[in-house]
PDB file of C-alpha atoms in Angstrom:
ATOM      1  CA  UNK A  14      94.510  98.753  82.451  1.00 72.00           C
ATOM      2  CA  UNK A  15      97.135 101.019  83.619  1.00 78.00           C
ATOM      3  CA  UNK A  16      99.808 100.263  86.134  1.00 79.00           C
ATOM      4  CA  UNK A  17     102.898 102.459  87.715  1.00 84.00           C
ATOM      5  CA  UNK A  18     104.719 102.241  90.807  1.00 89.00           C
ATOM      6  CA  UNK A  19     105.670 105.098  93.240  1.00 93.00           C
ATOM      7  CA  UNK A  20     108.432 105.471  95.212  1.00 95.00           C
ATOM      8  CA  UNK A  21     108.760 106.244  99.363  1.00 96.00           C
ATOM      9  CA  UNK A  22     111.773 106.922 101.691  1.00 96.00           C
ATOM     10  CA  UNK A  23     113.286 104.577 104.116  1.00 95.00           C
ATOM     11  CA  UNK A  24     110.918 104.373 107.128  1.00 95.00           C
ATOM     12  CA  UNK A  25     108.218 107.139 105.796  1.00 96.00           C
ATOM     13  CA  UNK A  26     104.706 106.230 104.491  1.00 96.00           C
ATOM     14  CA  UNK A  27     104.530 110.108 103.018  1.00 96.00           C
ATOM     15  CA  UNK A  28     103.790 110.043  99.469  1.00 95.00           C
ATOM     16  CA  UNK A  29     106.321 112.433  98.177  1.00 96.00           C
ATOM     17  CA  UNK A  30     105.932 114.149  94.569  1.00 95.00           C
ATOM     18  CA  UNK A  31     109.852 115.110  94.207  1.00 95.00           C
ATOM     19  CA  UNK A  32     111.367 112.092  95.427  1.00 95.00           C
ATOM     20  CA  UNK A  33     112.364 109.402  92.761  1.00 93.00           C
ATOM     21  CA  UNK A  34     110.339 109.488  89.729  1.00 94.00           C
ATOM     22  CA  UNK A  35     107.007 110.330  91.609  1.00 95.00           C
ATOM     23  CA  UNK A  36     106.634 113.728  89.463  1.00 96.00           C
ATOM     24  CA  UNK A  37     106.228 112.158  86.435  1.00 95.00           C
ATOM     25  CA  UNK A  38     104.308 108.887  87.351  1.00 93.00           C
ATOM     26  CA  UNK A  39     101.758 111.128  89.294  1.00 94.00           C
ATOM     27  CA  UNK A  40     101.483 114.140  86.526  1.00 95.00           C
ATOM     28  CA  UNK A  41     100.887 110.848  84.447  1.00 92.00           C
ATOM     29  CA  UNK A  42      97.680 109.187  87.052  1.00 89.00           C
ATOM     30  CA  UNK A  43      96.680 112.976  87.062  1.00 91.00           C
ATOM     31  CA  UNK A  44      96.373 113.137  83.404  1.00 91.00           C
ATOM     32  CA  UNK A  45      94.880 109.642  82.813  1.00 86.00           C
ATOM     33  CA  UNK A  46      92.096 110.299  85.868  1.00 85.00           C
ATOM     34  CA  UNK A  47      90.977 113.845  84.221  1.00 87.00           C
ATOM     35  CA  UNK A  48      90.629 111.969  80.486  1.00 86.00           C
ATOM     36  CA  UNK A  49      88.788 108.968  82.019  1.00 84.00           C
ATOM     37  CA  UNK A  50      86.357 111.326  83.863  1.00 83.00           C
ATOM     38  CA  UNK A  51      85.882 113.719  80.565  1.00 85.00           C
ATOM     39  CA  UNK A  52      85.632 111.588  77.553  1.00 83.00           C
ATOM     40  CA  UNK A  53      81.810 109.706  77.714  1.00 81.00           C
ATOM     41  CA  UNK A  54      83.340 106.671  75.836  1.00 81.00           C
ATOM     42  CA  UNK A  55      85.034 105.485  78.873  1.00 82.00           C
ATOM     43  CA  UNK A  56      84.178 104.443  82.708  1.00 82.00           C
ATOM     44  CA  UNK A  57      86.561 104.119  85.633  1.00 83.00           C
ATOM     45  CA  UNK A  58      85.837 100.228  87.307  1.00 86.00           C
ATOM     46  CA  UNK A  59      88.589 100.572  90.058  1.00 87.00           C
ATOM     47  CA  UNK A  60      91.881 101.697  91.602  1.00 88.00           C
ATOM     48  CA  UNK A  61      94.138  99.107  93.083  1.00 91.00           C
ATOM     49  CA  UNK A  62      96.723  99.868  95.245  1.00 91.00           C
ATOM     50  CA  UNK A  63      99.332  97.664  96.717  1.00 94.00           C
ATOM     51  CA  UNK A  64     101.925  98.758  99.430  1.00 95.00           C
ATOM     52  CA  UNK A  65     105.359  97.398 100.079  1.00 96.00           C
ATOM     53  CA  UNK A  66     108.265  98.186 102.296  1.00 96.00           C
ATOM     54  CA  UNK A  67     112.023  96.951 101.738  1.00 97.00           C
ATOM     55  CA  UNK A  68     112.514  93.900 104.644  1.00 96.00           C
ATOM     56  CA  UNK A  69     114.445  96.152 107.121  1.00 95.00           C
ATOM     57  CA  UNK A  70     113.431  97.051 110.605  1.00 93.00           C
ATOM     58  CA  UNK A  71     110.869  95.035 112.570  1.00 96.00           C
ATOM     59  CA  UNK A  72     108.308  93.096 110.420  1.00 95.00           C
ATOM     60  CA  UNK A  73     105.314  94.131 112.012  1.00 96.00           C
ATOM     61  CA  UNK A  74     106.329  97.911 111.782  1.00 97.00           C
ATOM     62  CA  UNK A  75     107.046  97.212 107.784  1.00 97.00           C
ATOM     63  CA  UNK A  76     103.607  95.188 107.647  1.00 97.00           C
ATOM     64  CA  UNK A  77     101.940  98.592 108.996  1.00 97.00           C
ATOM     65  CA  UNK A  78     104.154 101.266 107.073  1.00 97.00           C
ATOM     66  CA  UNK A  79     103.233  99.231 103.785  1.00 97.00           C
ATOM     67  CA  UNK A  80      99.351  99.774 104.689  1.00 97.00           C
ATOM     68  CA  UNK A  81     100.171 103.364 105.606  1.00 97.00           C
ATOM     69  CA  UNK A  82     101.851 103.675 102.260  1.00 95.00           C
ATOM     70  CA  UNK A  83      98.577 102.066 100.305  1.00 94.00           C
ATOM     71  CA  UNK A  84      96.391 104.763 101.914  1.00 94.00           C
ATOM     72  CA  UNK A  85      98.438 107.349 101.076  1.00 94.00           C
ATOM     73  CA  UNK A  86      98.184 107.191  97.551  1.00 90.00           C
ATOM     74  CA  UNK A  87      93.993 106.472  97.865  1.00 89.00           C
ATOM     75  CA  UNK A  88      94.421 109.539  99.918  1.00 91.00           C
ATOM     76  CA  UNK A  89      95.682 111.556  97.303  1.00 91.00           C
ATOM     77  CA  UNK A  90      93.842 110.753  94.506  1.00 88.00           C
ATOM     78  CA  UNK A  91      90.719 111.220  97.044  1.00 86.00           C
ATOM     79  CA  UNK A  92      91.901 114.752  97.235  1.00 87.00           C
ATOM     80  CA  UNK A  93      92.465 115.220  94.062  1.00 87.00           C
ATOM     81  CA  UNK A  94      89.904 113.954  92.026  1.00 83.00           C
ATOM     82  CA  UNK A  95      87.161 113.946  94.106  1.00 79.00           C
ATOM     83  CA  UNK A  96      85.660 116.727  91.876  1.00 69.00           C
ATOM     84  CA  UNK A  97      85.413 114.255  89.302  1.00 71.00           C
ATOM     85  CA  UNK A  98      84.445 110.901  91.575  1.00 72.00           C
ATOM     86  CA  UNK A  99      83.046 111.626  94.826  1.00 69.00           C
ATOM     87  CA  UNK A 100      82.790 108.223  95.384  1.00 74.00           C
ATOM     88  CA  UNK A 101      86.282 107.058  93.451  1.00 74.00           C
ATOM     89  CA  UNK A 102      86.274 102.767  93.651  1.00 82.00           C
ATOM     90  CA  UNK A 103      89.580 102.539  95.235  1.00 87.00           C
ATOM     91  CA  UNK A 104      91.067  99.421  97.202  1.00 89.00           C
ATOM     92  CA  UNK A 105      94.246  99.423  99.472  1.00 92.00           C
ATOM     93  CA  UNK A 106      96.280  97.064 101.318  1.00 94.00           C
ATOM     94  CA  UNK A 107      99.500  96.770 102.494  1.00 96.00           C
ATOM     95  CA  UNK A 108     101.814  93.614 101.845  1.00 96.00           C
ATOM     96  CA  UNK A 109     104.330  94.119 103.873  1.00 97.00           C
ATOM     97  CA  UNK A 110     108.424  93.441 103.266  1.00 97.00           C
ATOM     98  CA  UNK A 111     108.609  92.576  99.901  1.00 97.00           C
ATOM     99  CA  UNK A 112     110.881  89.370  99.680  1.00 98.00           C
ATOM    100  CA  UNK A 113     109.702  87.959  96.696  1.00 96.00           C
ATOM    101  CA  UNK A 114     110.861  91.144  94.758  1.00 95.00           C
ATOM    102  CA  UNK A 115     114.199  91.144  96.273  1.00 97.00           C
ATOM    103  CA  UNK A 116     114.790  87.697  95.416  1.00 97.00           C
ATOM    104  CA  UNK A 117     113.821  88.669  91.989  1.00 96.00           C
ATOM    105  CA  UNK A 118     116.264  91.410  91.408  1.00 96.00           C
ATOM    106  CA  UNK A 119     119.217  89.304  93.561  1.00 97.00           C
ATOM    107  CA  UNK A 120     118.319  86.368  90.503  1.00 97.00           C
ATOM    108  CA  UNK A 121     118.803  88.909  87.717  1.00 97.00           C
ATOM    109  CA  UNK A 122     122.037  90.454  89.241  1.00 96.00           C
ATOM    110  CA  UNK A 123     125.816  90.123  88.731  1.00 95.00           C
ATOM    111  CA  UNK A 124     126.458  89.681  92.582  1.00 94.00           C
ATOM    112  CA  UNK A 125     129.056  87.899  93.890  1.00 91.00           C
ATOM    113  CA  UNK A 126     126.510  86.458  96.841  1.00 94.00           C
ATOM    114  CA  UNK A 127     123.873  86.079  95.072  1.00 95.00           C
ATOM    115  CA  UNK A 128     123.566  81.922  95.235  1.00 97.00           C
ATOM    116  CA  UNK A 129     123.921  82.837  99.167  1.00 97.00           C
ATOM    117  CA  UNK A 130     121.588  85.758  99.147  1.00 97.00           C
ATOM    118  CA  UNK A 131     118.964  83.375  97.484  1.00 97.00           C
ATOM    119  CA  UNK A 132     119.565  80.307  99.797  1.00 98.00           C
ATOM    120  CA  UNK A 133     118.877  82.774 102.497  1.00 97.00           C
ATOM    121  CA  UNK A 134     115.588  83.828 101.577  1.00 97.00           C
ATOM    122  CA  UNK A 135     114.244  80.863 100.608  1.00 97.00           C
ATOM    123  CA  UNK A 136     115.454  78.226 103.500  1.00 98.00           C
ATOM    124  CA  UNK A 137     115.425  80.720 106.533  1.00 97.00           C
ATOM    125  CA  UNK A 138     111.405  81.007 107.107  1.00 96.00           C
ATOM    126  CA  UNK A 139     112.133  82.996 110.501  1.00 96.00           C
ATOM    127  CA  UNK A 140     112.762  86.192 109.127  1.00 95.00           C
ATOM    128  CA  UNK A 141     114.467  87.825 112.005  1.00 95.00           C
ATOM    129  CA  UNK A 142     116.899  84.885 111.564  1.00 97.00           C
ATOM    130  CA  UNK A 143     116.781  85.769 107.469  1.00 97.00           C
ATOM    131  CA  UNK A 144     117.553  89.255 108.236  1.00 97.00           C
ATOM    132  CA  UNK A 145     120.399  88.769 110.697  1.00 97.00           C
ATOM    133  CA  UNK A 146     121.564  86.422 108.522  1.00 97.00           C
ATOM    134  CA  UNK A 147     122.046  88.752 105.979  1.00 97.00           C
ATOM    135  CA  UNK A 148     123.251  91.452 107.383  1.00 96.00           C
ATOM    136  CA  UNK A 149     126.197  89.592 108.566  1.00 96.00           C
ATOM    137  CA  UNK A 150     126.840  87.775 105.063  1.00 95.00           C
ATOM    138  CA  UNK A 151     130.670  88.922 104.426  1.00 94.00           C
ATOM    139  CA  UNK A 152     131.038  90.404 107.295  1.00 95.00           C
ATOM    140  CA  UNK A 153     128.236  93.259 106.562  1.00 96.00           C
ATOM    141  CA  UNK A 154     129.411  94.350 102.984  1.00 96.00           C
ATOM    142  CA  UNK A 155     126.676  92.428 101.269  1.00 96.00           C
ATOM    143  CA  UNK A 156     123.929  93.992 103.377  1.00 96.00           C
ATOM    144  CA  UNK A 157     124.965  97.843 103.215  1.00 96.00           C
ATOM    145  CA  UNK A 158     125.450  97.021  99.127  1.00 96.00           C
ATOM    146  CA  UNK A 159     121.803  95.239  99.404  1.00 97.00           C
ATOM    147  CA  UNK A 160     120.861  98.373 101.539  1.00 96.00           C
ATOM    148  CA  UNK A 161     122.074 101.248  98.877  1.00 96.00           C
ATOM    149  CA  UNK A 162     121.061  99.847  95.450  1.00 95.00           C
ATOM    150  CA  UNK A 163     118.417  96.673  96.219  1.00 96.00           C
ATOM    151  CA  UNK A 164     116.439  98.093  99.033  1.00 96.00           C
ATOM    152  CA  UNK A 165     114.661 101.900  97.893  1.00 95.00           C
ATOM    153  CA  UNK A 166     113.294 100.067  94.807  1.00 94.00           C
ATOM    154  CA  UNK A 167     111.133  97.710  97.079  1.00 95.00           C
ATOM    155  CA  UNK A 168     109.684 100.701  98.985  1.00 95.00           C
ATOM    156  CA  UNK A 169     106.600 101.757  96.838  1.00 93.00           C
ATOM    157  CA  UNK A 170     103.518 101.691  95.997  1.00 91.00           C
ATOM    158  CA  UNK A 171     102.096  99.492  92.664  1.00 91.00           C
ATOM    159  CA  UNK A 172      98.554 100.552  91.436  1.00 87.00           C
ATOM    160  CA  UNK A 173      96.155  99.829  88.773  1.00 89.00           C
ATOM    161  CA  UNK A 174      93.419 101.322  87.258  1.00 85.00           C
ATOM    162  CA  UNK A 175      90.599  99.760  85.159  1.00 88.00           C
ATOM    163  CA  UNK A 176      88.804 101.125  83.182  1.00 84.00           C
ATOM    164  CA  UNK A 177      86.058  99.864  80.470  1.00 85.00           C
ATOM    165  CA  UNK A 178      85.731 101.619  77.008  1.00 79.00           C
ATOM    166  CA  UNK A 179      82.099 101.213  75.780  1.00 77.00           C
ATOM    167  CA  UNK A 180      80.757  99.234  73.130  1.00 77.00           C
ATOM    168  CA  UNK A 181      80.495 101.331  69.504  1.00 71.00           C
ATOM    169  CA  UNK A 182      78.146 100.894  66.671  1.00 76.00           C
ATOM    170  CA  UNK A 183      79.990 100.299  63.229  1.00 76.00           C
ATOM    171  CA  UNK A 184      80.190 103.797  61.980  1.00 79.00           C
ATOM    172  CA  UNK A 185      81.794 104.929  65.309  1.00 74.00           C
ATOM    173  CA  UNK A 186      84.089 102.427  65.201  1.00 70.00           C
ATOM    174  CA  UNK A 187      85.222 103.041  61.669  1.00 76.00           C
ATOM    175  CA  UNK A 188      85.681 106.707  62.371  1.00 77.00           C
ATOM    176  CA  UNK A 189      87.776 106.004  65.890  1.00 74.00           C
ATOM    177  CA  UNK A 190      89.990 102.860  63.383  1.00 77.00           C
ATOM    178  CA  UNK A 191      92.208 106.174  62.127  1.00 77.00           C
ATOM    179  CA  UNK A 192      91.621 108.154  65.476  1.00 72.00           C
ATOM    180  CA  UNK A 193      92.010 106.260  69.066  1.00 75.00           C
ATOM    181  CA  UNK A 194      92.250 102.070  67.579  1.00 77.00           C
ATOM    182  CA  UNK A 195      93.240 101.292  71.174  1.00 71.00           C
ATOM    183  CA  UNK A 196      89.729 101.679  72.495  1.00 74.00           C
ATOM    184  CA  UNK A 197      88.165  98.996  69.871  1.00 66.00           C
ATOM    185  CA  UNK A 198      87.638  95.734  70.444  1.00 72.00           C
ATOM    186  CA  UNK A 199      89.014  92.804  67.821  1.00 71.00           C
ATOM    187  CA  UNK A 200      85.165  91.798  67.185  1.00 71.00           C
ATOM    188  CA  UNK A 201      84.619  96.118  66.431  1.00 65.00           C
ATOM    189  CA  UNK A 202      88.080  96.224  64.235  1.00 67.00           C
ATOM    190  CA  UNK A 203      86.611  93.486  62.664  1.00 65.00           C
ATOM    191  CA  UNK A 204      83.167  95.140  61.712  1.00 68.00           C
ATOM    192  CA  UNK A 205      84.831  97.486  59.821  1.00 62.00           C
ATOM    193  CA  UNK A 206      86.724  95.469  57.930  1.00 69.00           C
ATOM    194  CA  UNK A 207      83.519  93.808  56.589  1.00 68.00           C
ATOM    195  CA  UNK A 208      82.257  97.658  54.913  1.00 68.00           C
ATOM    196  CA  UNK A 209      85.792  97.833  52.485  1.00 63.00           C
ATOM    197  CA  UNK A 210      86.045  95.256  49.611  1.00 63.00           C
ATOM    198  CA  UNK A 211      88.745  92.769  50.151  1.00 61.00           C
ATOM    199  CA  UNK A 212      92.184  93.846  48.730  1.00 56.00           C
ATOM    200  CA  UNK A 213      91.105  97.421  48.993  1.00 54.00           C
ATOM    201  CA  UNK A 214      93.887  98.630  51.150  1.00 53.00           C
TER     202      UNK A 214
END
């Protein structure tokens, strides 16, 4: 399995190869897509994709821009690859504001708030009420801070790819031990162990 995260702007479901770190995550799915399709000892089972926005604006809008953002990425590697998977197994769906990983990053902070912050998320289930509650935690500071450094983080994308490795007989696995050992399995590592005396080194 591999898993990476893109990055969007405020408000914008575009997926954007200069913004953030998106250059070198996608030059990275790129890569990984064209050796999957081209080496015959491993099969693509499925792209997941998972789209979040950062819990400003109206919820519904951020429920729909996080769906938007989910395609976008499918959309792309559509585009991309399709000369390799004309039918590429992709899934997409948008979560919507991401709360959860806010809270997560408030917990591991230094903030001064950040007892507050956390009461507010988890006791105010309204989350109008949750947001304008926020935004007017010491007198707005907290917000625009939350709004500069906590909020671009939570609007992305988070994928995963799957893919199986097939199984190998003995003398394939001994020869791919010194070359790729990632693709083995323990039970195939341990195969070849059995062909070299013990203490042999």
């Amino acid at each position: 399995t591999y898993a990476a995260r893109l990055q969007f702007v405020v408000d914008r479901s575009e997926l954007l190869r200069n913004f953030a770190s998106n250059a070198k995550i996608l030059d990275e799915v790129d890569s990984l897509v064209n050796y999957i399709s081209t080496n015959d000892l491993l099969k693509l089972r499925r792209i997941t994709v998972k789209g979040y926005a950062s819990p400003e604006g109206p919820t519904q809008h951020n429920i729909q821009l996080s769906q938007d953002r989910a395609k976008a990425l499918a959309h792309y590697l559509r585009g991309r690859h399709n000369y390799h998977y004309a039918d590429m197994p992709i899934s997409s769906e948008g979560f919507g504001e991401d709360w959860d990983g806010l809270r997560k990053e408030v917990a591991a902070s230094a903030l001064a708030d950040k007892q507050r912050i956390m009461d507010i998320i988890d006791n105010i289930y309204d989350t109008d009420q949750r947001k304008r509650t926020l935004e007017a935690l010491n007198g707005g500071r907290t917000y625009r801070f939350l709004l500069d450094y906590y909020y671009p983080p939570l609007r992305r994308n988070e994928f995963v790819f799957e893919y199986e490795v097939r199984n190998f007989t003995t003398e394939e696995s001994e020869k791919l031990m010194w070359e790729r050992p990632e693709l083995l399995s323990l039970n195939e590592m341990f195969n070849v162990s059995q062909r070299y005396e013990p203490g042999s080194g």
